[in-house]
């Protein structure tokens, strides 16, 4: 089968999660019900596509951070004519918490995530206490998580974390086993097996129902602010240019929010301003633009630019507010005429 253009692959196989309400309505995405199965870190997509081929009635979602892996999965899905698989690009811990509802997943598979062997990097390991807590909450009662690793120290780390939580229990008499009957190994896994490296398989099951509130996060309106009064365009552009590389740190709902203006550009032919901005809210980082539109009748519009297609989160709205506040603080003849920021 001929491969699809990249634009069609993205439209067909990915989920535009930043533009959707959270948690995502997965039956609507797949246009049918079915057991929801998640693989975190699907690599070349072989394991995920094999599961989907064997189980046409289930709905499969894969999370990856590398676009090369996404492309390889797209080609595999297209060749196998698999229409019940979707991929999401992003941070697994953040996505698991926000786009999947509590008690919505039947299975979670985590194959050979990075062991980060150096002690100073252990905080980068995927398997952490908070991650496992969220994972357990997202599993249905009786749902299972399967974790595979060939790294002995990481296996000990995983064992310690799993055994000190109370919502999951091993389906075996031991925390992990060295063989899983009927399992099709990944490419990496087969190399480890051929080299005689022991594989540690953890299969843990949700014990019972958990009472977890589902927090609905609707996609909000795009924030914009209108300022009115006398100003000089060049003065405002100079002000913003001087503020680039400035970092603001805020706390919102026990989460650190970092806002940084990284650069400013003059947009021709209208000589409007475009500010490039980074906002990091916990594990979610968004790079986007804020436009400064210099209008007639002494109006200045501060709004999100199409660049980056950001989700209007609290941090993104705060960034728009920060730009407007910076201008108002230094231009006493300007005042706030209207705002849709809504903080």
Short mmCIF file of C-alpha atoms in Angstrom, two decimals:
data_model
loop_
_atom_site.label_atom_id
_atom_site.label_comp_id
_atom_site.label_asym_id
_atom_site.label_seq_id
_atom_site.Cartn_x
_atom_site.Cartn_y
_atom_site.Cartn_z
CA UNK A 1 0.00 0.00 0.00
CA UNK A 2 1.23 3.50 -0.85
CA UNK A 3 2.17 5.65 2.12
CA UNK A 4 0.03 8.65 2.94
CA UNK A 5 1.32 12.23 2.89
CA UNK A 6 2.44 13.33 6.35
CA UNK A 7 -0.46 15.78 6.69
CA UNK A 8 -2.95 12.96 6.09
CA UNK A 9 -1.11 10.63 8.50
CA UNK A 10 -1.28 13.24 11.23
CA UNK A 11 -4.97 13.85 10.64
CA UNK A 12 -5.81 10.14 10.55
CA UNK A 13 -3.71 8.72 13.38
CA UNK A 14 -2.97 11.48 15.90
CA UNK A 15 -5.20 13.07 18.52
CA UNK A 16 -5.18 16.91 18.71
CA UNK A 17 -5.26 16.74 22.50
CA UNK A 18 -4.39 20.38 23.08
CA UNK A 19 -7.55 21.43 21.23
CA UNK A 20 -9.92 19.02 23.02
CA UNK A 21 -11.68 19.04 26.37
CA UNK A 22 -9.94 16.94 29.03
CA UNK A 23 -10.33 14.09 29.77
CA UNK A 24 -10.80 13.09 26.15
CA UNK A 25 -13.99 11.31 25.11
CA UNK A 26 -12.27 8.25 23.63
CA UNK A 27 -15.42 6.48 22.35
CA UNK A 28 -16.06 9.63 20.32
CA UNK A 29 -12.50 9.65 18.99
CA UNK A 30 -12.79 6.02 17.84
CA UNK A 31 -16.46 6.38 16.92
CA UNK A 32 -17.26 3.23 18.90
CA UNK A 33 -16.92 1.74 22.39
CA UNK A 34 -14.26 -0.82 23.28
CA UNK A 35 -11.64 -1.65 25.87
CA UNK A 36 -9.14 1.22 25.99
CA UNK A 37 -5.52 0.02 25.89
CA UNK A 38 -2.54 2.36 26.30
CA UNK A 39 1.12 1.80 25.44
CA UNK A 40 3.55 4.36 26.82
CA UNK A 41 6.67 4.71 24.67
CA UNK A 42 5.81 2.60 21.62
CA UNK A 43 9.19 2.98 19.85
CA UNK A 44 8.91 1.62 16.30
CA UNK A 45 5.24 0.72 16.85
CA UNK A 46 5.70 -3.02 16.30
CA UNK A 47 4.37 -4.09 19.71
CA UNK A 48 1.41 -1.70 19.54
CA UNK A 49 0.40 -2.68 16.02
CA UNK A 50 0.73 -6.39 16.87
CA UNK A 51 -1.67 -5.96 19.80
CA UNK A 52 -4.09 -4.03 17.62
CA UNK A 53 -3.97 -6.68 14.88
CA UNK A 54 -4.79 -9.42 17.39
CA UNK A 55 -7.60 -7.46 19.04
CA UNK A 56 -9.78 -5.63 16.50
CA UNK A 57 -12.53 -4.92 19.05
CA UNK A 58 -10.32 -2.90 21.43
CA UNK A 59 -9.22 0.74 21.06
CA UNK A 60 -5.49 1.44 21.26
CA UNK A 61 -3.62 4.62 22.15
CA UNK A 62 0.15 5.09 22.06
CA UNK A 63 2.15 7.89 23.68
CA UNK A 64 5.56 8.92 22.33
CA UNK A 65 7.86 11.93 22.49
CA UNK A 66 9.84 11.28 19.29
CA UNK A 67 8.37 12.22 15.92
CA UNK A 68 10.51 9.61 14.20
CA UNK A 69 8.69 6.93 16.19
CA UNK A 70 5.35 8.53 15.31
CA UNK A 71 6.15 8.36 11.58
CA UNK A 72 7.20 4.71 11.80
CA UNK A 73 3.94 3.88 13.57
CA UNK A 74 1.92 5.75 10.94
CA UNK A 75 3.49 3.73 8.12
CA UNK A 76 2.89 0.48 9.99
CA UNK A 77 -0.76 1.31 10.71
CA UNK A 78 -1.35 2.32 7.10
CA UNK A 79 0.24 -0.87 5.75
CA UNK A 80 -1.82 -3.04 8.12
CA UNK A 81 -5.02 -1.03 7.57
CA UNK A 82 -5.48 -0.55 11.30
CA UNK A 83 -8.03 2.15 12.06
CA UNK A 84 -8.46 1.54 15.79
CA UNK A 85 -5.09 2.96 16.90
CA UNK A 86 -4.29 6.58 17.74
CA UNK A 87 -1.03 8.25 18.75
CA UNK A 88 -0.30 11.20 21.02
CA UNK A 89 2.96 13.13 21.10
CA UNK A 90 3.85 14.45 24.54
CA UNK A 91 4.91 13.76 28.11
CA UNK A 92 3.46 10.49 29.38
CA UNK A 93 2.98 11.55 33.01
CA UNK A 94 1.12 14.72 32.04
CA UNK A 95 -1.03 13.00 29.42
CA UNK A 96 -1.95 10.10 31.69
CA UNK A 97 -3.17 12.54 34.32
CA UNK A 98 -5.11 14.90 32.07
CA UNK A 99 -6.44 13.21 28.93
CA UNK A 100 -7.54 9.89 30.43
CA UNK A 101 -10.45 9.80 32.86
CA UNK A 102 -10.20 7.88 36.14
CA UNK A 103 -11.12 4.21 35.71
CA UNK A 104 -11.09 4.42 31.90
CA UNK A 105 -8.16 2.18 30.90
CA UNK A 106 -8.34 -1.60 30.68
CA UNK A 107 -4.59 -2.07 30.18
CA UNK A 108 -1.39 -0.04 30.30
CA UNK A 109 1.84 -1.32 28.74
CA UNK A 110 5.27 0.19 29.48
CA UNK A 111 8.08 -1.53 27.60
CA UNK A 112 11.70 -0.73 28.47
CA UNK A 113 11.39 2.90 29.48
CA UNK A 114 14.71 4.69 29.98
CA UNK A 115 16.31 3.41 33.23
CA UNK A 116 18.38 6.59 33.69
CA UNK A 117 21.14 4.58 35.43
CA UNK A 118 23.04 7.51 36.98
CA UNK A 119 21.79 8.27 40.48
CA UNK A 120 21.55 12.01 39.82
CA UNK A 121 19.13 11.24 36.99
CA UNK A 122 16.79 8.94 38.92
CA UNK A 123 14.21 11.73 39.17
CA UNK A 124 13.84 11.46 35.37
CA UNK A 125 12.68 7.85 35.51
CA UNK A 126 9.12 7.37 34.35
CA UNK A 127 8.16 5.06 37.22
CA UNK A 128 7.76 7.29 40.27
CA UNK A 129 5.41 7.18 43.26
CA UNK A 130 3.16 9.95 41.93
CA UNK A 131 3.09 8.43 38.45
CA UNK A 132 2.03 5.01 39.76
CA UNK A 133 -0.69 6.63 41.89
CA UNK A 134 -2.16 8.34 38.81
CA UNK A 135 -1.72 5.16 36.77
CA UNK A 136 -3.70 3.14 39.32
CA UNK A 137 -6.48 5.73 39.32
CA UNK A 138 -6.78 5.58 35.52
CA UNK A 139 -7.14 1.78 35.44
CA UNK A 140 -10.54 0.17 35.67
CA UNK A 141 -11.19 -2.22 38.53
CA UNK A 142 -9.38 -5.38 37.45
CA UNK A 143 -7.35 -3.46 34.86
CA UNK A 144 -3.68 -4.33 34.52
CA UNK A 145 -0.39 -2.55 33.98
CA UNK A 146 2.51 -4.49 32.46
CA UNK A 147 6.02 -3.07 32.84
CA UNK A 148 9.11 -4.63 31.24
CA UNK A 149 12.75 -3.78 31.89
CA UNK A 150 16.12 -5.47 31.44
CA UNK A 151 17.88 -3.11 33.86
CA UNK A 152 18.38 -4.80 37.25
CA UNK A 153 18.66 -1.61 39.31
CA UNK A 154 15.59 -0.13 37.64
CA UNK A 155 13.71 -3.37 38.35
CA UNK A 156 14.54 -2.98 42.04
CA UNK A 157 13.37 0.64 41.89
CA UNK A 158 10.08 -0.41 40.26
CA UNK A 159 9.59 -3.18 42.81
CA UNK A 160 10.04 -0.74 45.70
CA UNK A 161 7.53 1.73 44.25
CA UNK A 162 4.90 -0.86 43.39
CA UNK A 163 5.09 -2.67 46.71
CA UNK A 164 4.62 0.48 48.80
CA UNK A 165 1.36 1.50 47.13
CA UNK A 166 -1.97 -0.07 48.04
CA UNK A 167 -4.16 0.12 44.92
CA UNK A 168 -2.35 -2.46 42.76
CA UNK A 169 -1.22 -6.01 43.41
CA UNK A 170 0.93 -8.42 41.42
CA UNK A 171 -0.95 -11.19 39.63
CA UNK A 172 1.98 -13.46 40.54
CA UNK A 173 3.33 -14.57 43.90
CA UNK A 174 6.36 -12.35 43.29
CA UNK A 175 6.58 -8.68 42.23
CA UNK A 176 7.98 -9.67 38.83
CA UNK A 177 8.69 -12.72 36.69
CA UNK A 178 11.26 -13.48 33.99
CA UNK A 179 8.89 -14.94 31.40
CA UNK A 180 5.44 -14.04 30.09
CA UNK A 181 3.83 -16.91 28.15
CA UNK A 182 2.45 -15.85 24.78
CA UNK A 183 4.23 -12.50 24.73
CA UNK A 184 5.67 -11.29 21.43
CA UNK A 185 8.98 -9.58 22.28
CA UNK A 186 9.90 -6.15 21.01
CA UNK A 187 12.99 -5.75 18.83
CA UNK A 188 14.96 -4.42 21.79
CA UNK A 189 13.61 -7.17 24.03
CA UNK A 190 14.65 -9.94 21.63
CA UNK A 191 18.21 -8.60 21.52
CA UNK A 192 18.36 -8.70 25.33
CA UNK A 193 16.97 -12.24 25.40
CA UNK A 194 19.48 -13.39 22.76
CA UNK A 195 22.29 -11.85 24.83
CA UNK A 196 21.14 -13.73 27.93
CA UNK A 197 20.08 -10.60 29.82
CA UNK A 198 17.25 -11.34 32.30
CA UNK A 199 14.00 -9.50 31.61
CA UNK A 200 11.85 -8.38 34.53
CA UNK A 201 8.11 -8.38 33.79
CA UNK A 202 5.74 -6.71 36.25
CA UNK A 203 2.03 -7.42 35.81
CA UNK A 204 0.00 -5.63 38.45
CA UNK A 205 -3.79 -5.41 38.71
CA UNK A 206 -6.12 -2.78 40.14
CA UNK A 207 -7.68 -4.24 43.27
CA UNK A 208 -11.06 -2.53 43.43
CA UNK A 209 -13.04 0.60 42.66
CA UNK A 210 -11.43 3.91 43.61
CA UNK A 211 -13.33 7.08 44.38
CA UNK A 212 -11.57 9.64 42.17
CA UNK A 213 -13.17 12.86 41.01
CA UNK A 214 -13.09 13.51 37.27
CA UNK A 215 -11.93 17.07 36.71
CA UNK A 216 -13.33 18.42 33.45
CA UNK A 217 -11.04 20.91 31.72
CA UNK A 218 -12.82 22.65 28.88
CA UNK A 219 -10.95 24.40 26.08
CA UNK A 220 -11.36 28.05 27.00
CA UNK A 221 -11.67 31.16 24.89
CA UNK A 222 -8.53 32.59 23.36
CA UNK A 223 -7.33 35.42 25.62
CA UNK A 224 -6.99 38.94 24.29
CA UNK A 225 -6.69 42.36 25.88
CA UNK A 226 -7.52 45.76 24.37
CA UNK A 227 -5.61 48.79 25.64
CA UNK A 228 -6.60 52.33 24.75
CA UNK A 229 -4.85 55.67 25.03
CA UNK A 230 -1.85 57.49 23.68
CA UNK A 231 1.31 55.52 22.96
CA UNK A 232 4.28 55.32 20.61
CA UNK A 233 4.66 52.02 18.78
CA UNK A 234 8.46 52.18 18.85
CA UNK A 235 8.47 52.71 22.63
CA UNK A 236 6.37 49.61 23.23
CA UNK A 237 8.47 47.44 20.91
CA UNK A 238 11.63 48.65 22.66
CA UNK A 239 10.07 47.90 26.06
CA UNK A 240 9.22 44.33 25.06
CA UNK A 241 12.65 43.82 23.48
CA UNK A 242 14.27 44.84 26.77
CA UNK A 243 12.06 42.35 28.63
CA UNK A 244 13.00 39.36 26.48
CA UNK A 245 14.71 36.58 28.42
CA UNK A 246 12.93 37.78 31.56
CA UNK A 247 11.43 34.86 33.49
CA UNK A 248 8.31 34.95 35.66
CA UNK A 249 7.51 32.16 38.09
CA UNK A 250 4.05 31.65 39.51
CA UNK A 251 2.32 28.95 41.54
CA UNK A 252 -1.09 27.75 40.42
CA UNK A 253 -2.90 24.86 42.09
CA UNK A 254 0.32 23.54 43.64
CA UNK A 255 2.04 23.60 40.24
CA UNK A 256 4.96 25.81 39.24
CA UNK A 257 4.29 27.91 36.15
CA UNK A 258 7.24 29.44 34.28
CA UNK A 259 6.72 32.20 31.70
CA UNK A 260 9.53 33.45 29.49
CA UNK A 261 9.50 35.87 26.56
CA UNK A 262 12.26 34.64 24.28
CA UNK A 263 12.23 37.12 21.36
CA UNK A 264 10.25 39.83 19.56
CA UNK A 265 9.80 40.36 15.84
CA UNK A 266 8.42 43.21 13.80
CA UNK A 267 5.71 41.94 11.43
CA UNK A 268 5.62 43.59 8.03
CA UNK A 269 3.87 45.25 6.24
CA UNK A 270 1.81 46.56 9.18
CA UNK A 271 4.74 46.79 11.63
CA UNK A 272 2.88 44.85 14.30
CA UNK A 273 4.84 43.04 17.01
CA UNK A 274 5.14 39.27 17.51
CA UNK A 275 6.52 38.00 20.83
CA UNK A 276 7.74 34.40 21.06
CA UNK A 277 6.88 32.93 24.45
CA UNK A 278 7.58 29.76 26.40
CA UNK A 279 5.16 28.70 29.13
CA UNK A 280 5.86 25.62 31.22
CA UNK A 281 3.15 24.35 33.55
CA UNK A 282 4.44 21.30 35.36
CA UNK A 283 5.31 18.84 32.58
CA UNK A 284 3.43 20.77 29.88
CA UNK A 285 5.59 23.14 27.81
CA UNK A 286 4.01 25.33 25.14
CA UNK A 287 5.87 27.55 22.68
CA UNK A 288 3.66 30.14 21.03
CA UNK A 289 3.33 33.75 19.93
CA UNK A 290 1.64 36.82 21.38
CA UNK A 291 0.72 39.50 18.85
CA UNK A 292 0.82 43.23 19.47
CA UNK A 293 -1.60 44.78 16.99
CA UNK A 294 -1.22 48.55 16.76
CA UNK A 295 -4.61 49.84 15.67
CA UNK A 296 -5.90 53.23 14.74
CA UNK A 297 -7.84 55.35 17.24
CA UNK A 298 -5.19 54.79 19.93
CA UNK A 299 -5.94 51.09 20.41
CA UNK A 300 -3.46 48.30 21.11
CA UNK A 301 -4.58 44.66 20.97
CA UNK A 302 -2.59 42.03 22.89
CA UNK A 303 -3.66 38.55 21.74
CA UNK A 304 -2.51 35.02 21.02
CA UNK A 305 -0.97 34.54 17.59
CA UNK A 306 -1.70 31.44 15.48
CA UNK A 307 1.94 30.39 15.92
CA UNK A 308 2.18 27.20 17.96
CA UNK A 309 -1.59 26.69 18.28
CA UNK A 310 -1.42 26.84 22.10
CA UNK A 311 -4.07 25.54 24.46
CA UNK A 312 -5.32 28.56 26.46
CA UNK A 313 -4.26 27.19 29.84
CA UNK A 314 -3.88 29.30 32.96
CA UNK A 315 -0.20 29.87 32.17
CA UNK A 316 -0.90 30.96 28.59
CA UNK A 317 -3.55 33.41 29.77
CA UNK A 318 -1.16 34.68 32.43
CA UNK A 319 1.48 35.31 29.76
CA UNK A 320 -0.93 37.52 27.79
CA UNK A 321 -1.81 39.31 31.03
CA UNK A 322 1.90 39.79 31.86
CA UNK A 323 2.57 41.48 28.52
CA UNK A 324 -0.38 43.84 28.96
CA UNK A 325 0.61 44.62 32.56
CA UNK A 326 4.18 45.36 31.50
CA UNK A 327 2.91 47.89 28.96
CA UNK A 328 0.41 49.48 31.37
CA UNK A 329 3.03 49.86 34.11
CA UNK A 330 5.26 51.96 31.86
CA UNK A 331 2.63 53.85 29.84
CA UNK A 332 0.42 55.89 32.18
CA UNK A 333 -1.68 57.24 29.31
CA UNK A 334 -2.90 53.74 28.42
CA UNK A 335 -5.74 51.96 30.20
CA UNK A 336 -7.47 48.60 30.05
CA UNK A 337 -10.48 48.80 27.72
CA UNK A 338 -11.47 45.11 27.64
CA UNK A 339 -10.14 41.65 28.45
CA UNK A 340 -11.17 38.03 27.82
CA UNK A 341 -8.31 36.59 29.89
CA UNK A 342 -10.57 35.65 32.77
CA UNK A 343 -8.00 34.78 35.44
#
